[in-house]
PDB file of C-alpha atoms in Angstrom:
ATOM      1  CA  MET A  14     -11.800  17.509   8.359  1.00 38.00           C
ATOM      2  CA  PRO A  15     -12.665  19.740  11.254  1.00 44.00           C
ATOM      3  CA  ASN A  16     -16.472  24.599  10.107  1.00 33.00           C
ATOM      4  CA  ALA A  17     -14.792  22.393   9.409  1.00 34.00           C
ATOM      5  CA  PHE A  18     -17.446  21.453   9.526  1.00 33.00           C
ATOM      6  CA  SER A  19     -23.509  24.955   6.173  1.00 30.00           C
ATOM      7  CA  ALA A  20     -22.813  21.219   7.052  1.00 32.00           C
ATOM      8  CA  THR A  21     -26.390  20.139   7.009  1.00 27.00           C
ATOM      9  CA  CYS A  22     -26.998  21.758   3.639  1.00 29.00           C
ATOM     10  CA  ASN A  23     -23.716  20.923   1.934  1.00 35.00           C
ATOM     11  CA  LEU A  24     -21.930  18.351   4.005  1.00 41.00           C
ATOM     12  CA  PRO A  25     -19.120  17.364   1.632  1.00 39.00           C
ATOM     13  CA  SER A  26     -18.000  20.977   1.167  1.00 38.00           C
ATOM     14  CA  ALA A  27     -18.174  21.612   4.875  1.00 39.00           C
ATOM     15  CA  ILE A  28     -16.153  18.556   5.709  1.00 43.00           C
ATOM     16  CA  PHE A  29     -13.428  19.219   3.229  1.00 42.00           C
ATOM     17  CA  LEU A  30     -12.935  22.742   4.509  1.00 43.00           C
ATOM     18  CA  ARG A  31     -12.111  21.189   7.806  1.00 47.00           C
ATOM     19  CA  PRO A  32     -15.641  21.189   9.058  1.00 43.00           C
ATOM     20  CA  ILE A  33     -15.223  18.215  11.273  1.00 42.00           C
ATOM     21  CA  THR A  34     -12.197  19.587  12.871  1.00 41.00           C
ATOM     22  CA  ARG A  35     -13.852  22.924  13.369  1.00 40.00           C
ATOM     23  CA  ILE A  36     -16.827  21.235  14.849  1.00 35.00           C
ATOM     24  CA  LEU A  37     -14.653  19.110  16.959  1.00 39.00           C
ATOM     25  CA  ALA A  38     -11.198  19.899  18.058  1.00 37.00           C
ATOM     26  CA  LEU A  39     -10.413  19.008  21.611  1.00 33.00           C
ATOM     27  CA  SER A  40      -8.665  21.015  24.295  1.00 31.00           C
ATOM     28  CA  LEU A  41      -5.552  20.075  26.164  1.00 33.00           C
ATOM     29  CA  THR A  42      -7.288  20.436  29.498  1.00 35.00           C
ATOM     30  CA  LEU A  43     -10.630  18.711  29.772  1.00 38.00           C
ATOM     31  CA  SER A  44     -12.982  17.980  32.601  1.00 37.00           C
ATOM     32  CA  THR A  45     -14.820  14.704  32.838  1.00 39.00           C
ATOM     33  CA  VAL A  46     -17.791  13.783  34.921  1.00 38.00           C
ATOM     34  CA  GLY A  47     -15.358  12.260  37.387  1.00 35.00           C
ATOM     35  CA  GLY A  48     -12.803  15.094  37.436  1.00 32.00           C
ATOM     36  CA  ALA A  49     -10.101  16.828  35.432  1.00 35.00           C
ATOM     37  CA  GLN A  50      -8.418  14.937  32.613  1.00 38.00           C
ATOM     38  CA  THR A  51      -5.896  15.903  29.946  1.00 68.00           C
ATOM     39  CA  PHE A  52      -4.583  14.705  26.645  1.00 77.00           C
ATOM     40  CA  ASP A  53      -1.458  12.675  27.268  1.00 85.00           C
ATOM     41  CA  PRO A  54       1.492  13.844  25.113  1.00 90.00           C
ATOM     42  CA  ALA A  55       3.262  10.561  25.886  1.00 89.00           C
ATOM     43  CA  ARG A  56       0.615   8.704  23.867  1.00 90.00           C
ATOM     44  CA  LEU A  57       1.247  10.785  20.765  1.00 93.00           C
ATOM     45  CA  VAL A  58       3.598   8.987  18.374  1.00 87.00           C
ATOM     46  CA  PRO A  59       4.535   9.702  14.743  1.00 92.00           C
ATOM     47  CA  ARG A  60       2.152   7.953  12.363  1.00 92.00           C
ATOM     48  CA  SER A  61       0.465   8.035   8.968  1.00 95.00           C
ATOM     49  CA  ASP A  62      -3.152   7.020   8.397  1.00 96.00           C
ATOM     50  CA  SER A  63      -5.163   6.905   5.190  1.00 97.00           C
ATOM     51  CA  PHE A  64      -8.952   6.981   4.970  1.00 97.00           C
ATOM     52  CA  ALA A  65     -11.441   6.317   2.193  1.00 97.00           C
ATOM     53  CA  VAL A  66     -14.264   8.844   1.952  1.00 95.00           C
ATOM     54  CA  MET A  67     -17.402   6.734   1.625  1.00 95.00           C
ATOM     55  CA  VAL A  68     -20.800   7.989   0.460  1.00 93.00           C
ATOM     56  CA  GLN A  69     -23.622   5.447   0.537  1.00 91.00           C
ATOM     57  CA  GLY A  70     -21.027   2.683   0.593  1.00 89.00           C
ATOM     58  CA  ARG A  71     -19.053   3.980  -2.398  1.00 93.00           C
ATOM     59  CA  ALA A  72     -15.541   5.444  -2.214  1.00 94.00           C
ATOM     60  CA  VAL A  73     -15.553   8.999  -3.592  1.00 94.00           C
ATOM     61  CA  GLY A  74     -12.264  10.370  -2.278  1.00 95.00           C
ATOM     62  CA  GLY A  75      -9.472  10.003   0.218  1.00 95.00           C
ATOM     63  CA  VAL A  76      -7.773  11.539   3.245  1.00 95.00           C
ATOM     64  CA  ARG A  77      -4.196  11.069   4.407  1.00 96.00           C
ATOM     65  CA  GLU A  78      -3.070  12.354   7.810  1.00 96.00           C
ATOM     66  CA  THR A  79       0.506  12.273   9.111  1.00 96.00           C
ATOM     67  CA  ILE A  80       2.067  13.326  12.409  1.00 97.00           C
ATOM     68  CA  GLU A  81       5.836  13.775  12.431  1.00 97.00           C
ATOM     69  CA  ARG A  82       8.358  15.033  14.958  1.00 97.00           C
ATOM     70  CA  THR A  83      10.066  18.384  14.408  1.00 97.00           C
ATOM     71  CA  PRO A  84      13.148  19.687  16.266  1.00 96.00           C
ATOM     72  CA  ASP A  85      10.964  21.297  18.945  1.00 94.00           C
ATOM     73  CA  GLY A  86       7.569  19.653  18.648  1.00 97.00           C
ATOM     74  CA  TYR A  87       5.252  18.007  16.134  1.00 97.00           C
ATOM     75  CA  ARG A  88       3.647  18.735  12.780  1.00 98.00           C
ATOM     76  CA  LEU A  89       0.354  17.331  11.546  1.00 97.00           C
ATOM     77  CA  THR A  90      -0.154  17.298   7.781  1.00 98.00           C
ATOM     78  CA  SER A  91      -3.517  16.355   6.292  1.00 96.00           C
ATOM     79  CA  SER A  92      -4.377  16.021   2.592  1.00 96.00           C
ATOM     80  CA  GLN A  93      -7.962  15.514   1.455  1.00 93.00           C
ATOM     81  CA  GLY A  94      -9.492  15.196  -1.986  1.00 93.00           C
ATOM     82  CA  MET A  95     -12.649  14.261  -3.814  1.00 86.00           C
ATOM     83  CA  ALA A  96     -14.526  15.454  -6.895  1.00 78.00           C
ATOM     84  CA  GLY A  97     -14.476  19.253  -7.018  1.00 80.00           C
ATOM     85  CA  MET A  98     -12.668  19.638  -3.686  1.00 87.00           C
ATOM     86  CA  SER A  99      -9.119  19.470  -2.370  1.00 92.00           C
ATOM     87  CA  GLN A 100      -7.425  20.607   0.824  1.00 94.00           C
ATOM     88  CA  VAL A 101      -4.012  20.522   2.495  1.00 97.00           C
ATOM     89  CA  THR A 102      -3.615  21.427   6.175  1.00 97.00           C
ATOM     90  CA  ARG A 103      -0.507  21.807   8.314  1.00 98.00           C
ATOM     91  CA  VAL A 104      -0.622  22.302  12.094  1.00 98.00           C
ATOM     92  CA  ASP A 105       2.520  22.908  14.159  1.00 98.00           C
ATOM     93  CA  PHE A 106       2.408  22.327  17.919  1.00 96.00           C
ATOM     94  CA  SER A 107       4.819  21.801  20.806  1.00 95.00           C
ATOM     95  CA  ARG A 108       5.763  18.637  22.649  1.00 94.00           C
ATOM     96  CA  THR A 109       3.368  19.724  25.398  1.00 91.00           C
ATOM     97  CA  LEU A 110       0.616  20.115  22.756  1.00 90.00           C
ATOM     98  CA  GLU A 111       0.575  23.933  22.733  1.00 91.00           C
ATOM     99  CA  MET A 112      -0.636  25.376  19.446  1.00 93.00           C
ATOM    100  CA  ARG A 113       1.872  27.281  17.289  1.00 96.00           C
ATOM    101  CA  ALA A 114       0.506  27.697  13.766  1.00 98.00           C
ATOM    102  CA  VAL A 115      -1.997  26.410  11.223  1.00 98.00           C
ATOM    103  CA  LYS A 116      -1.800  26.811   7.464  1.00 98.00           C
ATOM    104  CA  GLN A 117      -4.487  25.484   5.146  1.00 97.00           C
ATOM    105  CA  THR A 118      -5.062  25.792   1.417  1.00 96.00           C
ATOM    106  CA  GLY A 119      -7.744  24.299  -0.764  1.00 94.00           C
ATOM    107  CA  GLN A 120     -10.283  24.586  -3.544  1.00 91.00           C
ATOM    108  CA  VAL A 121     -14.016  24.062  -3.668  1.00 84.00           C
ATOM    109  CA  ARG A 122     -15.640  24.168  -7.099  1.00 81.00           C
ATOM    110  CA  GLY A 123     -12.744  26.246  -8.411  1.00 82.00           C
ATOM    111  CA  SER A 124     -12.760  28.782  -5.561  1.00 87.00           C
ATOM    112  CA  GLU A 125      -9.613  29.177  -3.468  1.00 92.00           C
ATOM    113  CA  MET A 126      -9.710  29.006   0.325  1.00 93.00           C
ATOM    114  CA  LYS A 127      -6.913  29.664   2.794  1.00 96.00           C
ATOM    115  CA  ILE A 128      -6.181  29.815   6.522  1.00 98.00           C
ATOM    116  CA  ASP A 129      -2.938  31.249   7.921  1.00 98.00           C
ATOM    117  CA  VAL A 130      -2.990  31.709  11.711  1.00 98.00           C
ATOM    118  CA  THR A 131      -0.255  31.758  14.353  1.00 98.00           C
ATOM    119  CA  TYR A 132      -0.639  31.272  18.115  1.00 97.00           C
ATOM    120  CA  ASP A 133       1.477  33.165  20.633  1.00 96.00           C
ATOM    121  CA  LYS A 134       1.038  34.303  24.248  1.00 93.00           C
ATOM    122  CA  GLY A 135      -2.654  33.531  24.411  1.00 93.00           C
ATOM    123  CA  ARG A 136      -3.611  35.114  21.094  1.00 97.00           C
ATOM    124  CA  ALA A 137      -4.344  33.854  17.596  1.00 98.00           C
ATOM    125  CA  LYS A 138      -3.458  36.163  14.706  1.00 98.00           C
ATOM    126  CA  GLY A 139      -3.722  35.809  10.943  1.00 98.00           C
ATOM    127  CA  SER A 140      -6.351  35.590   8.229  1.00 98.00           C
ATOM    128  CA  ALA A 141      -8.825  33.140   6.773  1.00 97.00           C
ATOM    129  CA  THR A 142     -10.884  32.762   3.607  1.00 95.00           C
ATOM    130  CA  THR A 143     -13.454  29.998   3.971  1.00 90.00           C
ATOM    131  CA  PRO A 144     -16.771  28.925   2.412  1.00 84.00           C
ATOM    132  CA  ALA A 145     -19.986  30.633   3.477  1.00 82.00           C
ATOM    133  CA  PRO A 146     -23.604  30.224   2.306  1.00 80.00           C
ATOM    134  CA  GLN A 147     -23.228  33.115  -0.179  1.00 80.00           C
ATOM    135  CA  GLY A 148     -19.710  32.235  -1.320  1.00 82.00           C
ATOM    136  CA  LEU A 149     -16.277  32.747   0.206  1.00 88.00           C
ATOM    137  CA  LYS A 150     -15.843  34.813   3.358  1.00 92.00           C
ATOM    138  CA  SER A 151     -12.565  36.512   4.336  1.00 96.00           C
ATOM    139  CA  ILE A 152     -11.741  37.612   7.888  1.00 97.00           C
ATOM    140  CA  VAL A 153      -8.823  38.944   9.912  1.00 98.00           C
ATOM    141  CA  VAL A 154      -8.104  36.771  12.949  1.00 98.00           C
ATOM    142  CA  ASP A 155      -6.818  38.640  16.011  1.00 98.00           C
ATOM    143  CA  THR A 156      -8.300  37.399  19.260  1.00 98.00           C
ATOM    144  CA  THR A 157      -7.581  35.803  22.605  1.00 96.00           C
ATOM    145  CA  VAL A 158      -7.541  32.026  22.865  1.00 93.00           C
ATOM    146  CA  PRO A 159      -8.420  30.207  26.109  1.00 89.00           C
ATOM    147  CA  ARG A 160      -5.573  28.489  27.879  1.00 84.00           C
ATOM    148  CA  GLY A 161      -5.421  24.857  26.807  1.00 79.00           C
ATOM    149  CA  ALA A 162      -7.518  25.289  23.647  1.00 87.00           C
ATOM    150  CA  VAL A 163      -6.562  23.352  20.523  1.00 85.00           C
ATOM    151  CA  ASP A 164      -7.037  24.345  16.909  1.00 91.00           C
ATOM    152  CA  ASP A 165      -9.991  22.541  15.416  1.00 91.00           C
ATOM    153  CA  ASN A 166      -7.838  20.984  12.733  1.00 92.00           C
ATOM    154  CA  LEU A 167      -5.985  18.899  15.318  1.00 90.00           C
ATOM    155  CA  LEU A 168      -8.941  16.910  16.662  1.00 80.00           C
ATOM    156  CA  GLN A 169      -8.317  13.677  14.844  1.00 82.00           C
ATOM    157  CA  GLY A 170      -4.626  13.780  15.661  1.00 88.00           C
ATOM    158  CA  LEU A 171      -5.193  14.038  19.425  1.00 88.00           C
ATOM    159  CA  LEU A 172      -8.406  12.148  20.061  1.00 87.00           C
ATOM    160  CA  HIS A 173      -6.698   8.825  20.707  1.00 90.00           C
ATOM    161  CA  THR A 174      -4.607  10.338  23.540  1.00 87.00           C
ATOM    162  CA  LEU A 175      -7.684  10.940  25.712  1.00 88.00           C
ATOM    163  CA  PRO A 176      -8.426   8.565  28.624  1.00 90.00           C
ATOM    164  CA  LEU A 177     -11.472   7.093  26.908  1.00 93.00           C
ATOM    165  CA  GLY A 178     -13.704   4.718  28.826  1.00 94.00           C
ATOM    166  CA  GLU A 179     -17.306   3.664  29.325  1.00 95.00           C
ATOM    167  CA  GLY A 180     -19.542   6.645  30.099  1.00 92.00           C
ATOM    168  CA  LYS A 181     -16.814   9.281  30.091  1.00 93.00           C
ATOM    169  CA  SER A 182     -17.776  12.781  28.978  1.00 85.00           C
ATOM    170  CA  PHE A 183     -15.502  15.734  28.239  1.00 80.00           C
ATOM    171  CA  SER A 184     -16.102  19.481  28.028  1.00 79.00           C
ATOM    172  CA  ILE A 185     -14.213  20.786  24.997  1.00 73.00           C
ATOM    173  CA  PRO A 186     -13.026  24.353  24.262  1.00 80.00           C
ATOM    174  CA  VAL A 187     -12.541  24.480  20.470  1.00 81.00           C
ATOM    175  CA  PHE A 188     -10.860  27.314  18.580  1.00 92.00           C
ATOM    176  CA  SER A 189     -11.906  27.545  14.942  1.00 94.00           C
ATOM    177  CA  SER A 190      -9.001  29.157  13.097  1.00 94.00           C
ATOM    178  CA  GLY A 191     -11.205  29.590  10.026  1.00 94.00           C
ATOM    179  CA  GLN A 192     -13.817  31.569  11.960  1.00 93.00           C
ATOM    180  CA  GLY A 193     -11.740  33.188  14.705  1.00 95.00           C
ATOM    181  CA  THR A 194     -14.076  31.952  17.435  1.00 94.00           C
ATOM    182  CA  THR A 195     -14.026  29.625  20.425  1.00 90.00           C
ATOM    183  CA  THR A 196     -16.899  27.239  21.160  1.00 85.00           C
ATOM    184  CA  MET A 197     -17.450  24.853  24.042  1.00 84.00           C
ATOM    185  CA  MET A 198     -18.407  21.376  22.896  1.00 78.00           C
ATOM    186  CA  THR A 199     -18.978  17.993  24.452  1.00 81.00           C
ATOM    187  CA  ALA A 200     -17.315  14.687  23.627  1.00 82.00           C
ATOM    188  CA  LYS A 201     -18.988  11.640  25.118  1.00 90.00           C
ATOM    189  CA  VAL A 202     -18.141   7.953  24.978  1.00 96.00           C
ATOM    190  CA  VAL A 203     -21.496   6.482  23.994  1.00 96.00           C
ATOM    191  CA  GLY A 204     -20.468   2.854  23.988  1.00 97.00           C
ATOM    192  CA  ALA A 205     -18.135   0.108  22.841  1.00 98.00           C
ATOM    193  CA  GLU A 206     -18.541  -1.270  19.318  1.00 98.00           C
ATOM    194  CA  SER A 207     -16.854  -3.668  16.945  1.00 98.00           C
ATOM    195  CA  VAL A 208     -16.516  -1.981  13.567  1.00 97.00           C
ATOM    196  CA  THR A 209     -15.258  -3.266  10.228  1.00 97.00           C
ATOM    197  CA  VAL A 210     -13.481  -0.934   7.815  1.00 97.00           C
ATOM    198  CA  PRO A 211     -11.179  -1.636   4.843  1.00 97.00           C
ATOM    199  CA  ALA A 212      -8.202  -1.903   7.245  1.00 97.00           C
ATOM    200  CA  GLY A 213      -9.891  -4.668   9.244  1.00 97.00           C
ATOM    201  CA  THR A 214     -12.166  -5.239  12.240  1.00 98.00           C
ATOM    202  CA  PHE A 215     -11.529  -3.299  15.445  1.00 98.00           C
ATOM    203  CA  ASP A 216     -12.899  -3.200  18.981  1.00 98.00           C
ATOM    204  CA  THR A 217     -13.529   0.503  19.556  1.00 98.00           C
ATOM    205  CA  TRP A 218     -14.891   3.230  21.768  1.00 98.00           C
ATOM    206  CA  LYS A 219     -17.570   5.234  19.977  1.00 98.00           C
ATOM    207  CA  VAL A 220     -17.166   8.929  20.803  1.00 94.00           C
ATOM    208  CA  GLU A 221     -19.801  11.500  19.826  1.00 94.00           C
ATOM    209  CA  VAL A 222     -18.888  15.187  19.685  1.00 87.00           C
ATOM    210  CA  SER A 223     -21.811  17.614  19.864  1.00 84.00           C
ATOM    211  CA  GLY A 224     -22.339  21.354  20.141  1.00 79.00           C
ATOM    212  CA  GLY A 225     -21.742  22.287  16.499  1.00 75.00           C
ATOM    213  CA  PRO A 226     -24.103  22.246  13.514  1.00 77.00           C
ATOM    214  CA  VAL A 227     -23.611  18.489  13.052  1.00 83.00           C
ATOM    215  CA  ALA A 228     -22.861  15.795  15.619  1.00 87.00           C
ATOM    216  CA  VAL A 229     -19.758  13.839  14.607  1.00 93.00           C
ATOM    217  CA  GLN A 230     -18.950  10.297  15.653  1.00 96.00           C
ATOM    218  CA  PHE A 231     -15.436   8.881  16.028  1.00 97.00           C
ATOM    219  CA  TRP A 232     -14.623   5.208  16.501  1.00 98.00           C
ATOM    220  CA  VAL A 233     -11.284   4.862  18.331  1.00 96.00           C
ATOM    221  CA  SER A 234      -9.607   1.460  18.559  1.00 97.00           C
ATOM    222  CA  LYS A 235      -8.980   0.173  22.084  1.00 96.00           C
ATOM    223  CA  ALA A 236      -5.742  -1.604  21.187  1.00 94.00           C
ATOM    224  CA  GLN A 237      -3.039   0.710  19.830  1.00 91.00           C
ATOM    225  CA  PRO A 238      -5.533   3.611  19.946  1.00 93.00           C
ATOM    226  CA  ARG A 239      -6.238   5.403  16.686  1.00 94.00           C
ATOM    227  CA  VAL A 240      -9.286   6.733  14.888  1.00 96.00           C
ATOM    228  CA  VAL A 241     -10.538   4.030  12.520  1.00 97.00           C
ATOM    229  CA  LYS A 242     -13.827   5.596  11.399  1.00 97.00           C
ATOM    230  CA  LEU A 243     -15.658   8.943  11.371  1.00 96.00           C
ATOM    231  CA  GLY A 244     -19.370   9.526  10.799  1.00 95.00           C
ATOM    232  CA  PHE A 245     -21.440  12.682  10.393  1.00 91.00           C
ATOM    233  CA  GLY A 246     -24.781  12.247  12.105  1.00 84.00           C
ATOM    234  CA  ALA A 247     -27.477  11.040   9.724  1.00 84.00           C
ATOM    235  CA  ALA A 248     -25.491  11.999   6.611  1.00 88.00           C
ATOM    236  CA  PRO A 249     -24.652   9.039   4.331  1.00 91.00           C
ATOM    237  CA  MET A 250     -20.925   9.803   4.542  1.00 92.00           C
ATOM    238  CA  ALA A 251     -18.077   8.247   6.520  1.00 95.00           C
ATOM    239  CA  PHE A 252     -14.281   8.226   6.606  1.00 96.00           C
ATOM    240  CA  GLU A 253     -12.936   4.673   6.969  1.00 98.00           C
ATOM    241  CA  LEU A 254      -9.361   3.602   7.703  1.00 98.00           C
ATOM    242  CA  VAL A 255      -7.661   1.708   4.872  1.00 97.00           C
ATOM    243  CA  LYS A 256      -4.542  -0.439   4.866  1.00 85.00           C
ATOM    244  CA  GLU A 257      -1.265   1.287   4.033  1.00 66.00           C
TER     245      GLU A 257
END
């Protein structure tokens, strides 16, 4: 919801071209202040979540994200839409959370964007056309990817599988499939909060991811862990979980 993720100048466009996931995707192998930690594949279960896109307290769009099992792994499908913008993303990954492929299509103000990248034997290959300050930018992606890195578009789908707890901090290798680059970021549990969203009131861990152009906050429920809210620094925008 990822470069995903420009963001300070045109936040809605950045977000809907997977800015938050580009800013934020987490790796499979993390290190915390207290030692090595990993995402836990056993915590990943098929699900569907819907979010309202809120700007200054008013709903202006929606996001639906689904994770389903495939014969040899999982597929995440995310659909996002609001005035002038739409986006559909599909990420395929193995049962051990190894990246396989990402495909993304969308429109921003009538301009087409697309990402088509496959992962194999430590390399990412494909192409991407994404927004840039002067318009769309097209690149060929053909580069090495660090062991354990996760495509930025998978952040929200994996965040709840981390061993979150008071004061924990994680170093995050993030591969941006829309930019063809890897960036190290930091995810830190900054506290416990009770938050109210359209789906109800939840006791959560507040996790802030920094290192990109905009710090992004995730609120992850403690019971039956899932992301229930996303915020984008000081921007008056949030994604809030709604009832199915």
